[in-house]
mmCIF file with all atom_site columns, C-alpha atoms in Angstrom:
data_model
loop_
_atom_site.group_PDB
_atom_site.id
_atom_site.type_symbol
_atom_site.label_atom_id
_atom_site.label_alt_id
_atom_site.label_comp_id
_atom_site.label_asym_id
_atom_site.label_entity_id
_atom_site.label_seq_id
_atom_site.pdbx_PDB_ins_code
_atom_site.Cartn_x
_atom_site.Cartn_y
_atom_site.Cartn_z
_atom_site.occupancy
_atom_site.B_iso_or_equiv
_atom_site.pdbx_formal_charge
_atom_site.auth_seq_id
_atom_site.auth_comp_id
_atom_site.auth_asym_id
_atom_site.auth_atom_id
_atom_site.pdbx_PDB_model_num
ATOM 1   C CA . MET A 1 1   ? 93.564 118.544 124.757 1.00 43.00 ? 13  MET A CA 1
ATOM 2   C CA . MET A 1 2   ? 90.119 119.083 125.131 1.00 45.00 ? 14  MET A CA 1
ATOM 3   C CA . ILE A 1 3   ? 90.483 122.210 125.015 1.00 43.00 ? 15  ILE A CA 1
ATOM 4   C CA . LEU A 1 4   ? 92.472 122.498 121.770 1.00 39.00 ? 16  LEU A CA 1
ATOM 5   C CA . SER A 1 5   ? 89.152 120.472 119.912 1.00 44.00 ? 17  SER A CA 1
ATOM 6   C CA . ASN A 1 6   ? 86.950 123.171 120.502 1.00 44.00 ? 18  ASN A CA 1
ATOM 7   C CA . LEU A 1 7   ? 90.018 125.419 119.682 1.00 39.00 ? 19  LEU A CA 1
ATOM 8   C CA . ALA A 1 8   ? 89.600 123.191 115.696 1.00 41.00 ? 20  ALA A CA 1
ATOM 9   C CA . CYS A 1 9   ? 85.870 123.341 115.054 1.00 41.00 ? 21  CYS A CA 1
ATOM 10  C CA . VAL A 1 10  ? 85.823 125.507 112.310 1.00 39.00 ? 22  VAL A CA 1
ATOM 11  C CA . GLY A 1 11  ? 85.994 121.500 110.586 1.00 40.00 ? 23  GLY A CA 1
ATOM 12  C CA . GLN A 1 12  ? 83.088 120.434 111.512 1.00 40.00 ? 24  GLN A CA 1
ATOM 13  C CA . ALA A 1 13  ? 80.800 118.618 109.685 1.00 45.00 ? 25  ALA A CA 1
ATOM 14  C CA . SER A 1 14  ? 77.487 120.403 107.693 1.00 61.00 ? 26  SER A CA 1
ATOM 15  C CA . LYS A 1 15  ? 75.469 117.440 109.125 1.00 78.00 ? 27  LYS A CA 1
ATOM 16  C CA . PRO A 1 16  ? 77.259 116.149 112.665 1.00 92.00 ? 28  PRO A CA 1
ATOM 17  C CA . TRP A 1 17  ? 74.581 113.896 114.173 1.00 96.00 ? 29  TRP A CA 1
ATOM 18  C CA . THR A 1 18  ? 74.597 109.519 112.373 1.00 95.00 ? 30  THR A CA 1
ATOM 19  C CA . LEU A 1 19  ? 73.146 106.839 114.199 1.00 97.00 ? 31  LEU A CA 1
ATOM 20  C CA . LYS A 1 20  ? 74.869 103.244 114.167 1.00 97.00 ? 32  LYS A CA 1
ATOM 21  C CA . PRO A 1 21  ? 73.055 100.131 114.878 1.00 98.00 ? 33  PRO A CA 1
ATOM 22  C CA . TYR A 1 22  ? 75.338 97.339  114.873 1.00 98.00 ? 34  TYR A CA 1
ATOM 23  C CA . ALA A 1 23  ? 75.742 92.893  115.819 1.00 98.00 ? 35  ALA A CA 1
ATOM 24  C CA . GLY A 1 24  ? 79.309 90.798  115.913 1.00 97.00 ? 36  GLY A CA 1
ATOM 25  C CA . LEU A 1 25  ? 80.563 88.355  117.571 1.00 97.00 ? 37  LEU A CA 1
ATOM 26  C CA . ALA A 1 26  ? 82.957 87.824  120.581 1.00 95.00 ? 38  ALA A CA 1
ATOM 27  C CA . LEU A 1 27  ? 84.151 85.899  123.741 1.00 95.00 ? 39  LEU A CA 1
ATOM 28  C CA . TYR A 1 28  ? 84.101 86.401  127.316 1.00 94.00 ? 40  TYR A CA 1
ATOM 29  C CA . GLN A 1 29  ? 86.036 85.386  130.038 1.00 91.00 ? 41  GLN A CA 1
ATOM 30  C CA . PHE A 1 30  ? 86.685 85.885  133.251 1.00 90.00 ? 42  PHE A CA 1
ATOM 31  C CA . ILE A 1 31  ? 90.196 86.501  134.314 1.00 90.00 ? 43  ILE A CA 1
ATOM 32  C CA . GLY A 1 32  ? 92.167 87.146  137.385 1.00 87.00 ? 44  GLY A CA 1
ATOM 33  C CA . ASP A 1 33  ? 93.874 85.197  140.554 1.00 80.00 ? 45  ASP A CA 1
ATOM 34  C CA . GLU A 1 34  ? 90.914 83.304  141.040 1.00 77.00 ? 46  GLU A CA 1
ATOM 35  C CA . ALA A 1 35  ? 90.203 82.394  137.601 1.00 82.00 ? 47  ALA A CA 1
ATOM 36  C CA . ASP A 1 36  ? 92.474 79.641  136.948 1.00 80.00 ? 48  ASP A CA 1
ATOM 37  C CA . GLY A 1 37  ? 89.351 77.095  136.253 1.00 81.00 ? 49  GLY A CA 1
ATOM 38  C CA . CYS A 1 38  ? 87.719 79.837  133.337 1.00 87.00 ? 50  CYS A CA 1
ATOM 39  C CA . ARG A 1 39  ? 87.439 79.991  129.854 1.00 91.00 ? 51  ARG A CA 1
ATOM 40  C CA . MET A 1 40  ? 86.664 81.383  126.603 1.00 92.00 ? 52  MET A CA 1
ATOM 41  C CA . ARG A 1 41  ? 82.546 81.623  125.996 1.00 92.00 ? 53  ARG A CA 1
ATOM 42  C CA . PRO A 1 42  ? 81.530 82.706  122.962 1.00 94.00 ? 54  PRO A CA 1
ATOM 43  C CA . GLY A 1 43  ? 78.489 84.584  122.087 1.00 93.00 ? 55  GLY A CA 1
ATOM 44  C CA . VAL A 1 44  ? 76.526 87.704  120.903 1.00 93.00 ? 56  VAL A CA 1
ATOM 45  C CA . VAL A 1 45  ? 76.847 91.939  121.116 1.00 96.00 ? 57  VAL A CA 1
ATOM 46  C CA . ALA A 1 46  ? 74.213 94.330  119.735 1.00 97.00 ? 58  ALA A CA 1
ATOM 47  C CA . GLY A 1 47  ? 73.394 97.719  119.868 1.00 97.00 ? 59  GLY A CA 1
ATOM 48  C CA . VAL A 1 48  ? 72.610 101.227 118.501 1.00 98.00 ? 60  VAL A CA 1
ATOM 49  C CA . GLU A 1 49  ? 74.785 104.104 119.112 1.00 97.00 ? 61  GLU A CA 1
ATOM 50  C CA . VAL A 1 50  ? 73.968 107.406 118.194 1.00 98.00 ? 62  VAL A CA 1
ATOM 51  C CA . ARG A 1 51  ? 77.129 110.077 117.826 1.00 96.00 ? 63  ARG A CA 1
ATOM 52  C CA . TYR A 1 52  ? 78.024 114.304 117.724 1.00 97.00 ? 64  TYR A CA 1
ATOM 53  C CA . ARG A 1 53  ? 81.226 114.951 115.479 1.00 94.00 ? 65  ARG A CA 1
ATOM 54  C CA . ILE A 1 54  ? 83.083 118.040 117.326 1.00 94.00 ? 66  ILE A CA 1
ATOM 55  C CA . ASN A 1 55  ? 85.150 118.206 115.138 1.00 92.00 ? 67  ASN A CA 1
ATOM 56  C CA . ASN A 1 56  ? 87.378 116.498 112.276 1.00 89.00 ? 68  ASN A CA 1
ATOM 57  C CA . PHE A 1 57  ? 89.444 114.991 114.876 1.00 93.00 ? 69  PHE A CA 1
ATOM 58  C CA . MET A 1 58  ? 86.827 113.752 117.386 1.00 95.00 ? 70  MET A CA 1
ATOM 59  C CA . SER A 1 59  ? 83.295 112.829 118.164 1.00 96.00 ? 71  SER A CA 1
ATOM 60  C CA . VAL A 1 60  ? 81.418 111.689 121.177 1.00 97.00 ? 72  VAL A CA 1
ATOM 61  C CA . SER A 1 61  ? 79.385 108.598 121.022 1.00 97.00 ? 73  SER A CA 1
ATOM 62  C CA . GLY A 1 62  ? 76.564 107.364 124.039 1.00 97.00 ? 74  GLY A CA 1
ATOM 63  C CA . GLY A 1 63  ? 74.318 104.361 123.201 1.00 97.00 ? 75  GLY A CA 1
ATOM 64  C CA . VAL A 1 64  ? 73.157 100.851 124.734 1.00 98.00 ? 76  VAL A CA 1
ATOM 65  C CA . GLU A 1 65  ? 74.432 97.323  123.835 1.00 96.00 ? 77  GLU A CA 1
ATOM 66  C CA . TYR A 1 66  ? 72.984 93.706  124.815 1.00 96.00 ? 78  TYR A CA 1
ATOM 67  C CA . VAL A 1 67  ? 76.288 91.459  126.047 1.00 94.00 ? 79  VAL A CA 1
ATOM 68  C CA . PRO A 1 68  ? 76.466 88.026  127.433 1.00 91.00 ? 80  PRO A CA 1
ATOM 69  C CA . ARG A 1 69  ? 79.141 87.539  129.944 1.00 90.00 ? 81  ARG A CA 1
ATOM 70  C CA . GLY A 1 70  ? 80.337 84.922  131.576 1.00 88.00 ? 82  GLY A CA 1
ATOM 71  C CA . SER A 1 71  ? 83.131 82.447  130.924 1.00 90.00 ? 83  SER A CA 1
ATOM 72  C CA . ASN A 1 72  ? 82.544 78.793  130.528 1.00 91.00 ? 84  ASN A CA 1
ATOM 73  C CA . LEU A 1 73  ? 84.317 76.309  133.578 1.00 87.00 ? 85  LEU A CA 1
ATOM 74  C CA . ARG A 1 74  ? 86.749 74.123  133.186 1.00 83.00 ? 86  ARG A CA 1
ATOM 75  C CA . ASN A 1 75  ? 87.257 71.831  136.242 1.00 76.00 ? 87  ASN A CA 1
ATOM 76  C CA . LEU A 1 76  ? 83.701 72.166  136.858 1.00 75.00 ? 88  LEU A CA 1
ATOM 77  C CA . HIS A 1 77  ? 81.841 71.134  133.614 1.00 81.00 ? 89  HIS A CA 1
ATOM 78  C CA . GLY A 1 78  ? 79.737 73.651  133.341 1.00 88.00 ? 90  GLY A CA 1
ATOM 79  C CA . TYR A 1 79  ? 79.498 77.676  132.460 1.00 89.00 ? 91  TYR A CA 1
ATOM 80  C CA . ILE A 1 80  ? 78.826 81.217  133.880 1.00 87.00 ? 92  ILE A CA 1
ATOM 81  C CA . ARG A 1 81  ? 76.502 83.331  132.022 1.00 89.00 ? 93  ARG A CA 1
ATOM 82  C CA . GLN A 1 82  ? 75.571 86.816  132.811 1.00 89.00 ? 94  GLN A CA 1
ATOM 83  C CA . ASP A 1 83  ? 73.041 89.183  130.488 1.00 92.00 ? 95  ASP A CA 1
ATOM 84  C CA . HIS A 1 84  ? 73.868 92.177  131.050 1.00 93.00 ? 96  HIS A CA 1
ATOM 85  C CA . LEU A 1 85  ? 72.611 95.714  129.657 1.00 96.00 ? 97  LEU A CA 1
ATOM 86  C CA . SER A 1 86  ? 75.531 97.463  128.802 1.00 96.00 ? 98  SER A CA 1
ATOM 87  C CA . ILE A 1 87  ? 75.408 101.921 128.298 1.00 97.00 ? 99  ILE A CA 1
ATOM 88  C CA . PRO A 1 88  ? 79.175 102.760 126.280 1.00 97.00 ? 100 PRO A CA 1
ATOM 89  C CA . ILE A 1 89  ? 80.284 106.541 126.426 1.00 97.00 ? 101 ILE A CA 1
ATOM 90  C CA . LEU A 1 90  ? 82.586 106.660 124.280 1.00 97.00 ? 102 LEU A CA 1
ATOM 91  C CA . LEU A 1 91  ? 85.712 109.653 122.270 1.00 97.00 ? 103 LEU A CA 1
ATOM 92  C CA . HIS A 1 92  ? 86.397 108.701 118.677 1.00 96.00 ? 104 HIS A CA 1
ATOM 93  C CA . PHE A 1 93  ? 89.473 109.605 117.855 1.00 96.00 ? 105 PHE A CA 1
ATOM 94  C CA . HIS A 1 94  ? 89.968 109.948 113.616 1.00 93.00 ? 106 HIS A CA 1
ATOM 95  C CA . PRO A 1 95  ? 94.086 111.586 113.075 1.00 91.00 ? 107 PRO A CA 1
ATOM 96  C CA . PHE A 1 96  ? 93.623 109.143 110.159 1.00 90.00 ? 108 PHE A CA 1
ATOM 97  C CA . GLY A 1 97  ? 91.275 110.479 108.356 1.00 87.00 ? 109 GLY A CA 1
ATOM 98  C CA . HIS A 1 98  ? 87.119 109.784 108.391 1.00 86.00 ? 110 HIS A CA 1
ATOM 99  C CA . HIS A 1 99  ? 87.304 106.771 107.499 1.00 92.00 ? 111 HIS A CA 1
ATOM 100 C CA . ILE A 1 100 ? 89.350 105.025 110.676 1.00 94.00 ? 112 ILE A CA 1
ATOM 101 C CA . ASP A 1 101 ? 88.428 105.429 113.724 1.00 94.00 ? 113 ASP A CA 1
ATOM 102 C CA . MET A 1 102 ? 90.017 104.309 117.592 1.00 97.00 ? 114 MET A CA 1
ATOM 103 C CA . THR A 1 103 ? 87.948 104.347 120.386 1.00 96.00 ? 115 THR A CA 1
ATOM 104 C CA . LEU A 1 104 ? 88.145 104.815 124.050 1.00 97.00 ? 116 LEU A CA 1
ATOM 105 C CA . GLY A 1 105 ? 85.688 104.808 127.381 1.00 96.00 ? 117 GLY A CA 1
ATOM 106 C CA . ALA A 1 106 ? 83.691 103.561 129.557 1.00 97.00 ? 118 ALA A CA 1
ATOM 107 C CA . ALA A 1 107 ? 80.697 101.267 129.515 1.00 96.00 ? 119 ALA A CA 1
ATOM 108 C CA . PRO A 1 108 ? 78.832 100.441 133.590 1.00 95.00 ? 120 PRO A CA 1
ATOM 109 C CA . SER A 1 109 ? 76.350 98.010  132.012 1.00 94.00 ? 121 SER A CA 1
ATOM 110 C CA . LEU A 1 110 ? 73.337 96.288  134.205 1.00 93.00 ? 122 LEU A CA 1
ATOM 111 C CA . GLY A 1 111 ? 72.855 92.271  135.152 1.00 90.00 ? 123 GLY A CA 1
ATOM 112 C CA . VAL A 1 112 ? 69.173 91.307  133.106 1.00 91.00 ? 124 VAL A CA 1
ATOM 113 C CA . HIS A 1 113 ? 69.401 88.193  133.544 1.00 88.00 ? 125 HIS A CA 1
ATOM 114 C CA . SER A 1 114 ? 72.123 85.499  134.891 1.00 86.00 ? 126 SER A CA 1
ATOM 115 C CA . VAL A 1 115 ? 72.620 81.846  135.492 1.00 86.00 ? 127 VAL A CA 1
ATOM 116 C CA . MET A 1 116 ? 75.418 79.009  136.323 1.00 86.00 ? 128 MET A CA 1
ATOM 117 C CA . ARG A 1 117 ? 75.401 75.130  135.495 1.00 87.00 ? 129 ARG A CA 1
ATOM 118 C CA . VAL A 1 118 ? 77.513 73.022  137.126 1.00 83.00 ? 130 VAL A CA 1
ATOM 119 C CA . SER A 1 119 ? 77.911 69.077  136.341 1.00 81.00 ? 131 SER A CA 1
ATOM 120 C CA . GLY A 1 120 ? 74.601 69.474  134.697 1.00 81.00 ? 132 GLY A CA 1
ATOM 121 C CA . LYS A 1 121 ? 72.864 71.211  137.416 1.00 82.00 ? 133 LYS A CA 1
ATOM 122 C CA . HIS A 1 122 ? 71.927 75.312  137.011 1.00 81.00 ? 134 HIS A CA 1
ATOM 123 C CA . TRP A 1 123 ? 72.383 77.626  140.408 1.00 76.00 ? 135 TRP A CA 1
ATOM 124 C CA . GLN A 1 124 ? 71.582 80.719  140.870 1.00 72.00 ? 136 GLN A CA 1
ATOM 125 C CA . SER A 1 125 ? 74.986 82.709  140.841 1.00 74.00 ? 137 SER A CA 1
ATOM 126 C CA . LYS A 1 126 ? 73.656 86.296  142.065 1.00 76.00 ? 138 LYS A CA 1
ATOM 127 C CA . ASP A 1 127 ? 74.313 84.872  145.345 1.00 73.00 ? 139 ASP A CA 1
ATOM 128 C CA . LEU A 1 128 ? 78.247 84.451  143.691 1.00 78.00 ? 140 LEU A CA 1
ATOM 129 C CA . PHE A 1 129 ? 78.247 87.219  141.540 1.00 82.00 ? 141 PHE A CA 1
ATOM 130 C CA . TYR A 1 130 ? 77.490 90.559  141.733 1.00 84.00 ? 142 TYR A CA 1
ATOM 131 C CA . SER A 1 131 ? 75.327 91.845  138.391 1.00 85.00 ? 143 SER A CA 1
ATOM 132 C CA . SER A 1 132 ? 76.756 95.226  137.530 1.00 89.00 ? 144 SER A CA 1
ATOM 133 C CA . ASP A 1 133 ? 80.076 96.394  135.848 1.00 92.00 ? 145 ASP A CA 1
ATOM 134 C CA . VAL A 1 134 ? 81.620 98.984  134.292 1.00 94.00 ? 146 VAL A CA 1
ATOM 135 C CA . LEU A 1 135 ? 84.291 98.139  131.384 1.00 95.00 ? 147 LEU A CA 1
ATOM 136 C CA . ILE A 1 136 ? 86.951 100.419 129.642 1.00 96.00 ? 148 ILE A CA 1
ATOM 137 C CA . PRO A 1 137 ? 86.730 99.405  125.934 1.00 96.00 ? 149 PRO A CA 1
ATOM 138 C CA . LEU A 1 138 ? 89.265 100.119 123.560 1.00 97.00 ? 150 LEU A CA 1
ATOM 139 C CA . GLY A 1 139 ? 88.326 99.871  120.463 1.00 97.00 ? 151 GLY A CA 1
ATOM 140 C CA . VAL A 1 140 ? 89.766 100.858 116.158 1.00 97.00 ? 152 VAL A CA 1
ATOM 141 C CA . SER A 1 141 ? 87.239 100.126 113.444 1.00 97.00 ? 153 SER A CA 1
ATOM 142 C CA . TYR A 1 142 ? 87.336 101.230 109.592 1.00 97.00 ? 154 TYR A CA 1
ATOM 143 C CA . THR A 1 143 ? 84.295 102.922 107.375 1.00 95.00 ? 155 THR A CA 1
ATOM 144 C CA . PHE A 1 144 ? 83.159 101.951 104.093 1.00 95.00 ? 156 PHE A CA 1
ATOM 145 C CA . ASN A 1 145 ? 81.352 105.511 102.109 1.00 93.00 ? 157 ASN A CA 1
ATOM 146 C CA . ASN A 1 146 ? 78.419 104.024 101.805 1.00 94.00 ? 158 ASN A CA 1
ATOM 147 C CA . GLY A 1 147 ? 78.681 103.963 106.093 1.00 94.00 ? 159 GLY A CA 1
ATOM 148 C CA . LEU A 1 148 ? 79.728 100.654 106.369 1.00 97.00 ? 160 LEU A CA 1
ATOM 149 C CA . SER A 1 149 ? 81.284 100.059 108.979 1.00 96.00 ? 161 SER A CA 1
ATOM 150 C CA . ILE A 1 150 ? 83.451 97.410  110.660 1.00 98.00 ? 162 ILE A CA 1
ATOM 151 C CA . GLY A 1 151 ? 85.935 96.920  113.180 1.00 97.00 ? 163 GLY A CA 1
ATOM 152 C CA . GLY A 1 152 ? 86.792 95.678  116.747 1.00 97.00 ? 164 GLY A CA 1
ATOM 153 C CA . ARG A 1 153 ? 87.271 96.289  120.913 1.00 96.00 ? 165 ARG A CA 1
ATOM 154 C CA . LEU A 1 154 ? 89.116 95.052  123.778 1.00 96.00 ? 166 LEU A CA 1
ATOM 155 C CA . SER A 1 155 ? 87.124 95.755  127.095 1.00 95.00 ? 167 SER A CA 1
ATOM 156 C CA . ALA A 1 156 ? 88.393 95.117  129.850 1.00 92.00 ? 168 ALA A CA 1
ATOM 157 C CA . GLY A 1 157 ? 86.298 95.525  133.437 1.00 90.00 ? 169 GLY A CA 1
ATOM 158 C CA . ARG A 1 158 ? 87.126 97.645  136.196 1.00 84.00 ? 170 ARG A CA 1
ATOM 159 C CA . LYS A 1 159 ? 86.271 95.619  139.295 1.00 83.00 ? 171 LYS A CA 1
ATOM 160 C CA . THR A 1 160 ? 85.312 92.426  140.856 1.00 83.00 ? 172 THR A CA 1
ATOM 161 C CA . MET A 1 161 ? 82.576 90.750  140.137 1.00 84.00 ? 173 MET A CA 1
ATOM 162 C CA . ILE A 1 162 ? 82.981 87.736  142.697 1.00 78.00 ? 174 ILE A CA 1
ATOM 163 C CA . ARG A 1 163 ? 81.139 88.598  145.722 1.00 78.00 ? 175 ARG A CA 1
ATOM 164 C CA . ARG A 1 164 ? 83.013 89.762  148.871 1.00 73.00 ? 176 ARG A CA 1
ATOM 165 C CA . ASP A 1 165 ? 80.772 87.416  150.930 1.00 74.00 ? 177 ASP A CA 1
ATOM 166 C CA . ALA A 1 166 ? 79.304 84.759  148.886 1.00 71.00 ? 178 ALA A CA 1
ATOM 167 C CA . THR A 1 167 ? 77.266 81.959  149.473 1.00 70.00 ? 179 THR A CA 1
ATOM 168 C CA . TYR A 1 168 ? 76.734 78.698  146.845 1.00 69.00 ? 180 TYR A CA 1
ATOM 169 C CA . GLN A 1 169 ? 75.456 75.447  147.359 1.00 68.00 ? 181 GLN A CA 1
ATOM 170 C CA . GLY A 1 170 ? 74.550 76.953  150.867 1.00 71.00 ? 182 GLY A CA 1
ATOM 171 C CA . GLU A 1 171 ? 77.926 77.340  152.253 1.00 72.00 ? 183 GLU A CA 1
ATOM 172 C CA . ARG A 1 172 ? 79.542 80.929  153.100 1.00 75.00 ? 184 ARG A CA 1
ATOM 173 C CA . TYR A 1 173 ? 83.032 81.499  151.877 1.00 69.00 ? 185 TYR A CA 1
ATOM 174 C CA . ASN A 1 174 ? 84.699 84.754  152.945 1.00 68.00 ? 186 ASN A CA 1
ATOM 175 C CA . LEU A 1 175 ? 86.290 85.567  149.410 1.00 69.00 ? 187 LEU A CA 1
ATOM 176 C CA . ARG A 1 176 ? 87.432 89.618  150.447 1.00 69.00 ? 188 ARG A CA 1
ATOM 177 C CA . GLY A 1 177 ? 90.061 90.257  147.555 1.00 66.00 ? 189 GLY A CA 1
ATOM 178 C CA . ALA A 1 178 ? 89.567 87.721  145.230 1.00 75.00 ? 190 ALA A CA 1
ATOM 179 C CA . LYS A 1 179 ? 89.807 89.168  141.776 1.00 82.00 ? 191 LYS A CA 1
ATOM 180 C CA . VAL A 1 180 ? 87.196 87.905  139.155 1.00 86.00 ? 192 VAL A CA 1
ATOM 181 C CA . ASN A 1 181 ? 87.683 90.562  136.275 1.00 90.00 ? 193 ASN A CA 1
ATOM 182 C CA . ASN A 1 182 ? 85.108 90.709  133.107 1.00 91.00 ? 194 ASN A CA 1
ATOM 183 C CA . ASN A 1 183 ? 87.290 90.467  129.667 1.00 92.00 ? 195 ASN A CA 1
ATOM 184 C CA . GLU A 1 184 ? 85.836 90.585  126.481 1.00 95.00 ? 196 GLU A CA 1
ATOM 185 C CA . VAL A 1 185 ? 87.223 90.439  122.667 1.00 96.00 ? 197 VAL A CA 1
ATOM 186 C CA . SER A 1 186 ? 84.270 91.275  119.868 1.00 96.00 ? 198 SER A CA 1
ATOM 187 C CA . VAL A 1 187 ? 84.172 92.010  116.048 1.00 97.00 ? 199 VAL A CA 1
ATOM 188 C CA . MET A 1 188 ? 81.090 93.780  115.382 1.00 97.00 ? 200 MET A CA 1
ATOM 189 C CA . VAL A 1 189 ? 79.698 95.141  111.491 1.00 98.00 ? 201 VAL A CA 1
ATOM 190 C CA . GLY A 1 190 ? 77.678 98.379  111.737 1.00 97.00 ? 202 GLY A CA 1
ATOM 191 C CA . TYR A 1 191 ? 75.653 100.480 109.355 1.00 97.00 ? 203 TYR A CA 1
ATOM 192 C CA . GLN A 1 192 ? 76.503 103.797 109.985 1.00 94.00 ? 204 GLN A CA 1
ATOM 193 C CA . PHE A 1 193 ? 72.876 106.794 108.749 1.00 94.00 ? 205 PHE A CA 1
ATOM 194 C CA . VAL A 1 194 ? 73.746 110.476 108.969 1.00 93.00 ? 206 VAL A CA 1
ATOM 195 C CA . LEU A 1 195 ? 70.325 112.480 110.744 1.00 88.00 ? 207 LEU A CA 1
#
């Protein structure tokens, strides 16, 4: 596919670089075999991307975004929140023209702050959960002629977030094989500037 895209570079735009700040609302949740008590937690997402249009069919982008991931804990009357800085590296496909954008890529992220609240008490979640992850985002968006963009994205984590040898309330647990992955659904609005 990459070879074919290079052969089709004749339709390249005269100004292929764009900058897009964006923000939106998201639902975050841990999913997996050991995530039965986890429920969706609402939050925000905000970031900026720089995009290069390879040809009329494909473009590539990189950026940075802030995402407060985590999950509500139904049985424990609390929540887990992990604030991450994510670096999404995305391929954008435009099979139906330049307005409609279909997205696929990888988004490595690193936790900058985490907190866990259980039954009214705060706990350090770093002994129970990892602080980094890699998510696979799938998305679709529509960009209007004036540069306004609206879209949605589903991102699934590829790494279990719970530590294999975890410590919780002073007790050590062997959680090898446990599956607790990040999952998020977001709706975002942005504005695309031509550079």
